[in-house]
CSV table of C-alpha atoms in Angstrom, one decimal:
chain,number,residue,atom,x,y,z
A,1,MET,CA,0.0,0.0,0.0
A,2,ASN,CA,1.4,3.4,-0.9
A,3,ILE,CA,1.3,6.5,1.5
A,4,LYS,CA,-1.8,8.0,-0.2
A,5,GLU,CA,-3.7,4.7,0.2
A,6,ILE,CA,-2.7,4.5,3.8
A,7,VAL,CA,-3.9,8.0,4.5
A,8,ASP,CA,-7.2,7.4,2.6
A,9,GLU,CA,-7.8,4.3,4.7
A,10,ILE,CA,-7.2,6.2,7.9
A,11,VAL,CA,-9.4,9.1,6.9
A,12,ASP,CA,-12.2,6.6,5.8
A,13,THR,CA,-11.9,4.8,9.1
A,14,CYS,CA,-12.0,8.0,11.2
A,15,ARG,CA,-14.3,9.9,8.9
A,16,THR,CA,-12.1,12.9,9.3
A,17,ASN,CA,-8.6,14.2,8.5
A,18,ASP,CA,-8.2,15.9,11.8
A,19,PRO,CA,-4.9,14.7,13.3
A,20,ILE,CA,-6.1,14.9,16.9
A,21,THR,CA,-9.1,12.8,16.2
A,22,ILE,CA,-7.0,10.3,14.3
A,23,ALA,CA,-4.5,10.0,17.2
A,24,ARG,CA,-7.3,9.4,19.7
A,25,LYS,CA,-9.0,6.8,17.4
A,26,TYR,CA,-5.8,4.9,17.1
A,27,ASN,CA,-4.8,5.2,20.8
A,28,ILE,CA,-1.8,7.3,20.1
A,29,ASN,CA,-1.1,9.4,23.2
A,30,VAL,CA,-0.3,13.1,22.4
A,31,PHE,CA,1.2,15.5,24.9
A,32,TYR,CA,2.5,19.0,24.8
A,33,ARG,CA,5.7,20.2,26.4
A,34,ASP,CA,8.4,22.8,25.9
A,35,LEU,CA,10.8,20.7,23.8
A,36,GLY,CA,13.3,23.5,23.1
A,37,ASN,CA,14.4,23.4,19.4
A,38,ILE,CA,12.6,20.0,18.8
A,39,LYS,CA,9.2,20.5,17.1
A,40,GLY,CA,8.0,17.0,18.0
A,41,PHE,CA,8.8,13.3,18.1
A,42,PHE,CA,7.2,9.9,18.0
A,43,LYS,CA,8.1,7.0,20.2
A,44,THR,CA,6.7,3.6,21.1
A,45,ILE,CA,7.3,2.3,24.6
A,46,ASN,CA,6.0,-1.1,25.7
A,47,ASN,CA,3.7,-1.1,22.6
A,48,ILE,CA,2.2,2.2,23.6
A,49,LYS,CA,2.5,5.0,21.0
A,50,PHE,CA,3.4,8.5,22.1
A,51,ILE,CA,3.7,11.8,20.2
A,52,ALA,CA,5.2,14.8,21.9
A,53,ILE,CA,4.6,18.2,20.4
A,54,ASN,CA,6.4,21.4,21.3
A,55,ASP,CA,3.9,23.6,23.1
A,56,ASN,CA,5.5,26.8,21.7
A,57,LEU,CA,4.3,26.2,18.1
A,58,SER,CA,1.6,28.2,16.3
A,59,GLU,CA,-1.7,26.4,15.7
A,60,PHE,CA,-0.7,25.9,12.0
A,61,MET,CA,2.7,24.4,13.0
A,62,GLU,CA,1.2,22.3,15.7
A,63,LYS,CA,-1.2,20.7,13.2
A,64,MET,CA,1.6,20.2,10.7
A,65,VAL,CA,4.0,18.6,13.2
A,66,LEU,CA,1.3,16.4,14.6
A,67,SER,CA,0.4,15.2,11.1
A,68,HIS,CA,4.1,14.6,10.4
A,69,GLU,CA,4.5,12.6,13.6
A,70,LEU,CA,1.4,10.6,12.8
A,71,GLY,CA,3.2,9.7,9.6
A,72,HIS,CA,6.0,8.2,11.6
A,73,ALA,CA,3.4,6.4,13.8
A,74,PHE,CA,1.8,4.7,10.8
A,75,LEU,CA,4.7,4.3,8.5
A,76,HIS,CA,7.8,3.8,10.8
A,77,ASP,CA,6.3,2.1,13.8
A,78,ASP,CA,9.7,1.1,15.3
A,79,ASP,CA,11.6,4.3,14.8
A,80,ALA,CA,11.9,7.1,17.3
A,81,ILE,CA,12.8,10.3,15.5
A,82,GLU,CA,13.1,13.8,16.8
A,83,PHE,CA,11.8,16.4,14.3
A,84,LYS,CA,14.3,19.2,14.4
A,85,GLU,CA,14.7,19.9,10.7
A,86,ASN,CA,12.4,22.2,8.8
A,87,PHE,CA,9.9,20.6,6.5
A,88,ILE,CA,11.4,21.9,3.3
A,89,ASN,CA,14.9,20.6,3.9
A,90,ALA,CA,14.1,17.2,5.4
A,91,SER,CA,17.0,15.0,4.3
A,92,SER,CA,16.2,11.4,5.3
A,93,LEU,CA,13.8,9.1,3.6
A,94,LEU,CA,11.9,8.6,6.8
A,95,GLU,CA,11.4,12.4,7.2
A,96,LYS,CA,10.3,12.8,3.5
A,97,GLU,CA,7.8,10.0,3.9
A,98,ALA,CA,6.4,11.6,7.1
A,99,ASN,CA,6.1,14.9,5.1
A,100,ILE,CA,4.2,13.2,2.3
A,101,PHE,CA,1.9,11.5,4.8
A,102,ALA,CA,1.2,15.0,6.4
A,103,ALA,CA,0.6,16.5,3.0
A,104,TYR,CA,-2.0,13.9,2.0
A,105,LEU,CA,-3.6,14.1,5.5
A,106,LEU,CA,-3.9,17.8,5.7
A,107,PHE,CA,-4.2,19.0,2.1
A,108,GLY,CA,-5.4,16.0,0.1
A,109,TYR,CA,-9.0,16.8,1.0
A,110,LEU,CA,-9.1,20.6,0.6
A,111,ASN,CA,-10.9,22.6,-2.1
A,112,GLU,CA,-9.5,25.9,-3.4
A,113,GLU,CA,-11.4,28.1,-0.9
A,114,GLU,CA,-10.1,26.0,2.1
A,115,ASP,CA,-6.5,26.5,0.9
A,116,GLU,CA,-6.7,30.1,1.9
A,117,TYR,CA,-7.0,29.1,5.6
A,118,PHE,CA,-3.4,28.0,5.6
A,119,MET,CA,-1.9,31.2,4.5
A,120,VAL,CA,-0.8,32.4,7.9
A,121,ASP,CA,2.7,34.0,7.6
A,122,GLU,CA,5.6,33.8,5.2
A,123,GLU,CA,7.4,30.8,6.8
A,124,GLU,CA,4.2,28.8,7.1
A,125,GLU,CA,3.2,29.7,3.6
A,126,LYS,CA,6.5,28.2,2.3
A,127,ILE,CA,5.9,25.0,4.3
A,128,TYR,CA,2.3,24.9,3.0
A,129,ARG,CA,3.5,25.3,-0.7
A,130,TYR,CA,6.2,22.7,-0.2
A,131,LEU,CA,3.8,20.1,1.2
A,132,LYS,CA,1.1,20.9,-1.4
A,133,GLY,CA,3.8,20.3,-4.0
A,134,LEU,CA,4.3,16.8,-2.7
A,135,LEU,CA,0.7,15.9,-3.8
A,136,LYS,CA,1.5,16.5,-7.5
C-alpha cells in the first residue's frame, strides 16, 4: 500500500482528516511540552505509542507537526525520530515519507477556498506550498 492509500484508509476509518481525532481513534497518546528546538517526536514504549509536540508552536505548525509525527506512527512504527529539521529541507527518507503523509492528510481533501485558511505567515506559507507540491 502506498502512502496515499494508507492516509485514505485512515481518513475513511476515522471519517475525518483531523490529526487529533485520528490520534485518539488509534490510541496514540499526544502530549505537549516545551521541547526546546525540537518540534515534536514519535516514540513507542512497551507497545504504547506517544507523540510529543512542542507547546511553543503556532496552531498551524502544531497541526503540521502532529500530522508529520502521525506519519511516523503509521509508516515507521519502530523508529523514534526527533523532528528538528524544517519541513522543506528534510533530508532522510523517513522524514520525507512523514512529510508526504502529512501533506496527504492535511491537504489531500481541501478545495481551493479552504486552501486560503493555511496562508498564515511567510514561513508557514513556504511550508504549505512545499507540502502541497508533494501531492502532485
